[in-house]
């Protein structure tokens, strides 16, 4: 199966490729459903497409917001621009976008967004007849339903599913609550995630007097959802006929992308998923579950808490042997979070198991010894016992896994 990773910005894209994604999906400054992501200007898109294609990978661009009448002319121009760049696919949900891509950019593959809520084989066939080459299935389907769809559609119509990341309490993300409460339209990329908020009851004649809607001592999160994680079940997805597995997270940072892509890459390449379950705890997440794949999802959680066992402290810039015996290595890193001389750090490297190193002889970029690396994005050096590679990630275990409530 293809491993498809999100890229909310250039740094995330670089780490997705570095840690083994087969393809990336990203958005421009308009028409996508992640307005809070960094996204890409036209010049940045051109650069990104070049990077992806130079790596021999594919790039999919999101055009999956609902299109209003005033969007159509700018959309035409953007589609022509994407065709000139040579993007591999666009992800769409609005029929107008499908029509314009077919008319203006027949060389670009059309992928139907999960936002279109495709949940049966007849809907998939209709999209296929309209030119689609891949369906990103509705998130609410079970494995048996996916297998039934696969058996009834052409082999060259690919199926893609989300396997990791945030879940929405609304059907395939088609929610109006954000618009109603804040005026920010979830179907146009501006969801404020009111499903994550804590709610209370106020009686009309008692303003300012709040009554709990009983759930637990932490508050009432009546629409809260867990995070999806299918790392242990990739064989089941493949058996059901899934062609591409998709990681959610265009508003996530590079550390999250690198860690999650690395774990899924290893398991797809044959590693025991149990060896990589700790990796899923190393990034910020809510409690995990398997979504709807094995039946109705038990999505609610009693508290809006994120946990994370590790912090990203540095990225490797260069590494050279200290002596001809290569028993020790001199490493230069770019600091991301504070770490100390003597710290035990974990190393994420593509294609390798997680390793541990001890920081020895910590020094500044001027060669001065120091006890702590505490200047963000500054270069520090130290000596360790392993050879490390550029863009390898160094992280340190947290004392408290709780991130926020």
mmCIF file with all atom_site columns, N, CA and C in Angstrom, residues 191-220:
data_model
loop_
_atom_site.group_PDB
_atom_site.id
_atom_site.type_symbol
_atom_site.label_atom_id
_atom_site.label_alt_id
_atom_site.label_comp_id
_atom_site.label_asym_id
_atom_site.label_entity_id
_atom_site.label_seq_id
_atom_site.pdbx_PDB_ins_code
_atom_site.Cartn_x
_atom_site.Cartn_y
_atom_site.Cartn_z
_atom_site.occupancy
_atom_site.B_iso_or_equiv
_atom_site.pdbx_formal_charge
_atom_site.auth_seq_id
_atom_site.auth_comp_id
_atom_site.auth_asym_id
_atom_site.auth_atom_id
_atom_site.pdbx_PDB_model_num
ATOM 1  N N  . UNK A 1 191 ? -12.407 25.423 10.338 1.00 0.00 ? 191 UNK A N  1
ATOM 2  C CA . UNK A 1 191 ? -13.057 24.848 11.515 1.00 0.00 ? 191 UNK A CA 1
ATOM 3  C C  . UNK A 1 191 ? -12.345 25.284 12.805 1.00 0.00 ? 191 UNK A C  1
ATOM 4  N N  . UNK A 1 192 ? -13.132 25.708 13.791 1.00 0.00 ? 192 UNK A N  1
ATOM 5  C CA . UNK A 1 192 ? -12.591 26.085 15.100 1.00 0.00 ? 192 UNK A CA 1
ATOM 6  C C  . UNK A 1 192 ? -12.625 24.930 16.088 1.00 0.00 ? 192 UNK A C  1
ATOM 7  N N  . UNK A 1 193 ? -13.073 23.760 15.639 1.00 0.00 ? 193 UNK A N  1
ATOM 8  C CA . UNK A 1 193 ? -13.153 22.535 16.444 1.00 0.00 ? 193 UNK A CA 1
ATOM 9  C C  . UNK A 1 193 ? -13.974 22.725 17.728 1.00 0.00 ? 193 UNK A C  1
ATOM 10 N N  . UNK A 1 194 ? -15.213 23.208 17.617 1.00 0.00 ? 194 UNK A N  1
ATOM 11 C CA . UNK A 1 194 ? -16.051 23.337 18.811 1.00 0.00 ? 194 UNK A CA 1
ATOM 12 C C  . UNK A 1 194 ? -16.410 21.998 19.436 1.00 0.00 ? 194 UNK A C  1
ATOM 13 N N  . UNK A 1 195 ? -16.217 20.913 18.709 1.00 0.00 ? 195 UNK A N  1
ATOM 14 C CA . UNK A 1 195 ? -16.452 19.594 19.298 1.00 0.00 ? 195 UNK A CA 1
ATOM 15 C C  . UNK A 1 195 ? -15.457 19.284 20.411 1.00 0.00 ? 195 UNK A C  1
ATOM 16 N N  . UNK A 1 196 ? -14.357 20.044 20.484 1.00 0.00 ? 196 UNK A N  1
ATOM 17 C CA . UNK A 1 196 ? -13.357 19.831 21.528 1.00 0.00 ? 196 UNK A CA 1
ATOM 18 C C  . UNK A 1 196 ? -13.645 20.670 22.786 1.00 0.00 ? 196 UNK A C  1
ATOM 19 N N  . UNK A 1 197 ? -14.654 21.519 22.730 1.00 0.00 ? 197 UNK A N  1
ATOM 20 C CA . UNK A 1 197 ? -14.895 22.453 23.829 1.00 0.00 ? 197 UNK A CA 1
ATOM 21 C C  . UNK A 1 197 ? -15.669 21.797 24.956 1.00 0.00 ? 197 UNK A C  1
ATOM 22 N N  . UNK A 1 198 ? -15.537 22.400 26.140 1.00 0.00 ? 198 UNK A N  1
ATOM 23 C CA . UNK A 1 198 ? -16.267 21.952 27.330 1.00 0.00 ? 198 UNK A CA 1
ATOM 24 C C  . UNK A 1 198 ? -17.585 22.717 27.408 1.00 0.00 ? 198 UNK A C  1
ATOM 25 N N  . UNK A 1 199 ? -18.701 22.004 27.567 1.00 0.00 ? 199 UNK A N  1
ATOM 26 C CA . UNK A 1 199 ? -20.018 22.635 27.564 1.00 0.00 ? 199 UNK A CA 1
ATOM 27 C C  . UNK A 1 199 ? -20.693 22.520 28.928 1.00 0.00 ? 199 UNK A C  1
ATOM 28 N N  . UNK A 1 200 ? -21.472 23.556 29.259 1.00 0.00 ? 200 UNK A N  1
ATOM 29 C CA . UNK A 1 200 ? -22.290 23.561 30.470 1.00 0.00 ? 200 UNK A CA 1
ATOM 30 C C  . UNK A 1 200 ? -23.698 24.008 30.094 1.00 0.00 ? 200 UNK A C  1
ATOM 31 N N  . UNK A 1 201 ? -24.616 23.897 31.057 1.00 0.00 ? 201 UNK A N  1
ATOM 32 C CA . UNK A 1 201 ? -26.007 24.264 30.853 1.00 0.00 ? 201 UNK A CA 1
ATOM 33 C C  . UNK A 1 201 ? -26.300 25.574 31.583 1.00 0.00 ? 201 UNK A C  1
ATOM 34 N N  . UNK A 1 202 ? -26.964 26.506 30.904 1.00 0.00 ? 202 UNK A N  1
ATOM 35 C CA . UNK A 1 202 ? -27.374 27.771 31.524 1.00 0.00 ? 202 UNK A CA 1
ATOM 36 C C  . UNK A 1 202 ? -28.887 27.916 31.399 1.00 0.00 ? 202 UNK A C  1
ATOM 37 N N  . UNK A 1 203 ? -29.542 28.145 32.514 1.00 0.00 ? 203 UNK A N  1
ATOM 38 C CA . UNK A 1 203 ? -30.996 28.312 32.512 1.00 0.00 ? 203 UNK A CA 1
ATOM 39 C C  . UNK A 1 203 ? -31.336 29.755 32.156 1.00 0.00 ? 203 UNK A C  1
ATOM 40 N N  . UNK A 1 204 ? -32.372 29.947 31.354 1.00 0.00 ? 204 UNK A N  1
ATOM 41 C CA . UNK A 1 204 ? -32.688 31.250 30.770 1.00 0.00 ? 204 UNK A CA 1
ATOM 42 C C  . UNK A 1 204 ? -32.825 32.358 31.814 1.00 0.00 ? 204 UNK A C  1
ATOM 43 N N  . UNK A 1 205 ? -33.454 32.075 32.951 1.00 0.00 ? 205 UNK A N  1
ATOM 44 C CA . UNK A 1 205 ? -33.710 33.096 33.964 1.00 0.00 ? 205 UNK A CA 1
ATOM 45 C C  . UNK A 1 205 ? -32.607 33.171 35.017 1.00 0.00 ? 205 UNK A C  1
ATOM 46 N N  . UNK A 1 206 ? -31.534 32.454 34.831 1.00 0.00 ? 206 UNK A N  1
ATOM 47 C CA . UNK A 1 206 ? -30.401 32.497 35.765 1.00 0.00 ? 206 UNK A CA 1
ATOM 48 C C  . UNK A 1 206 ? -29.104 32.748 35.000 1.00 0.00 ? 206 UNK A C  1
ATOM 49 N N  . UNK A 1 207 ? -28.984 33.890 34.350 1.00 0.00 ? 207 UNK A N  1
ATOM 50 C CA . UNK A 1 207 ? -27.780 34.174 33.550 1.00 0.00 ? 207 UNK A CA 1
ATOM 51 C C  . UNK A 1 207 ? -26.532 34.163 34.416 1.00 0.00 ? 207 UNK A C  1
ATOM 52 N N  . UNK A 1 208 ? -25.492 33.566 33.883 1.00 0.00 ? 208 UNK A N  1
ATOM 53 C CA . UNK A 1 208 ? -24.221 33.485 34.603 1.00 0.00 ? 208 UNK A CA 1
ATOM 54 C C  . UNK A 1 208 ? -24.140 32.366 35.611 1.00 0.00 ? 208 UNK A C  1
ATOM 55 N N  . UNK A 1 209 ? -25.245 31.623 35.790 1.00 0.00 ? 209 UNK A N  1
ATOM 56 C CA . UNK A 1 209 ? -25.234 30.493 36.721 1.00 0.00 ? 209 UNK A CA 1
ATOM 57 C C  . UNK A 1 209 ? -25.183 29.213 35.888 1.00 0.00 ? 209 UNK A C  1
ATOM 58 N N  . UNK A 1 210 ? -24.067 28.520 35.986 1.00 0.00 ? 210 UNK A N  1
ATOM 59 C CA . UNK A 1 210 ? -23.828 27.383 35.095 1.00 0.00 ? 210 UNK A CA 1
ATOM 60 C C  . UNK A 1 210 ? -24.059 26.068 35.815 1.00 0.00 ? 210 UNK A C  1
ATOM 61 N N  . UNK A 1 211 ? -24.697 25.141 35.103 1.00 0.00 ? 211 UNK A N  1
ATOM 62 C CA . UNK A 1 211 ? -24.987 23.833 35.653 1.00 0.00 ? 211 UNK A CA 1
ATOM 63 C C  . UNK A 1 211 ? -24.261 22.786 34.800 1.00 0.00 ? 211 UNK A C  1
ATOM 64 N N  . UNK A 1 212 ? -23.597 21.849 35.437 1.00 0.00 ? 212 UNK A N  1
ATOM 65 C CA . UNK A 1 212 ? -22.866 20.848 34.651 1.00 0.00 ? 212 UNK A CA 1
ATOM 66 C C  . UNK A 1 212 ? -23.805 19.873 33.948 1.00 0.00 ? 212 UNK A C  1
ATOM 67 N N  . UNK A 1 213 ? -23.450 19.518 32.727 1.00 0.00 ? 213 UNK A N  1
ATOM 68 C CA . UNK A 1 213 ? -24.074 18.382 32.056 1.00 0.00 ? 213 UNK A CA 1
ATOM 69 C C  . UNK A 1 213 ? -23.192 17.200 32.429 1.00 0.00 ? 213 UNK A C  1
ATOM 70 N N  . UNK A 1 214 ? -23.636 16.402 33.377 1.00 0.00 ? 214 UNK A N  1
ATOM 71 C CA . UNK A 1 214 ? -22.745 15.483 34.077 1.00 0.00 ? 214 UNK A CA 1
ATOM 72 C C  . UNK A 1 214 ? -22.006 14.538 33.132 1.00 0.00 ? 214 UNK A C  1
ATOM 73 N N  . UNK A 1 215 ? -20.696 14.529 33.275 1.00 0.00 ? 215 UNK A N  1
ATOM 74 C CA . UNK A 1 215 ? -19.881 13.527 32.607 1.00 0.00 ? 215 UNK A CA 1
ATOM 75 C C  . UNK A 1 215 ? -18.817 13.038 33.574 1.00 0.00 ? 215 UNK A C  1
ATOM 76 N N  . UNK A 1 216 ? -17.881 13.897 33.948 1.00 0.00 ? 216 UNK A N  1
ATOM 77 C CA . UNK A 1 216 ? -16.950 13.546 35.014 1.00 0.00 ? 216 UNK A CA 1
ATOM 78 C C  . UNK A 1 216 ? -16.378 14.832 35.592 1.00 0.00 ? 216 UNK A C  1
ATOM 79 N N  . UNK A 1 217 ? -15.457 14.689 36.529 1.00 0.00 ? 217 UNK A N  1
ATOM 80 C CA . UNK A 1 217 ? -14.944 15.851 37.247 1.00 0.00 ? 217 UNK A CA 1
ATOM 81 C C  . UNK A 1 217 ? -14.146 16.795 36.358 1.00 0.00 ? 217 UNK A C  1
ATOM 82 N N  . UNK A 1 218 ? -13.731 16.324 35.190 1.00 0.00 ? 218 UNK A N  1
ATOM 83 C CA . UNK A 1 218 ? -12.925 17.163 34.308 1.00 0.00 ? 218 UNK A CA 1
ATOM 84 C C  . UNK A 1 218 ? -13.776 18.108 33.466 1.00 0.00 ? 218 UNK A C  1
ATOM 85 N N  . UNK A 1 219 ? -15.077 17.849 33.366 1.00 0.00 ? 219 UNK A N  1
ATOM 86 C CA . UNK A 1 219 ? -15.933 18.680 32.531 1.00 0.00 ? 219 UNK A CA 1
ATOM 87 C C  . UNK A 1 219 ? -16.765 17.826 31.603 1.00 0.00 ? 219 UNK A C  1
ATOM 88 N N  . UNK A 1 220 ? -17.444 18.478 30.680 1.00 0.00 ? 220 UNK A N  1
ATOM 89 C CA . UNK A 1 220 ? -18.340 17.786 29.774 1.00 0.00 ? 220 UNK A CA 1
ATOM 90 C C  . UNK A 1 220 ? -17.924 18.072 28.334 1.00 0.00 ? 220 UNK A C  1
#
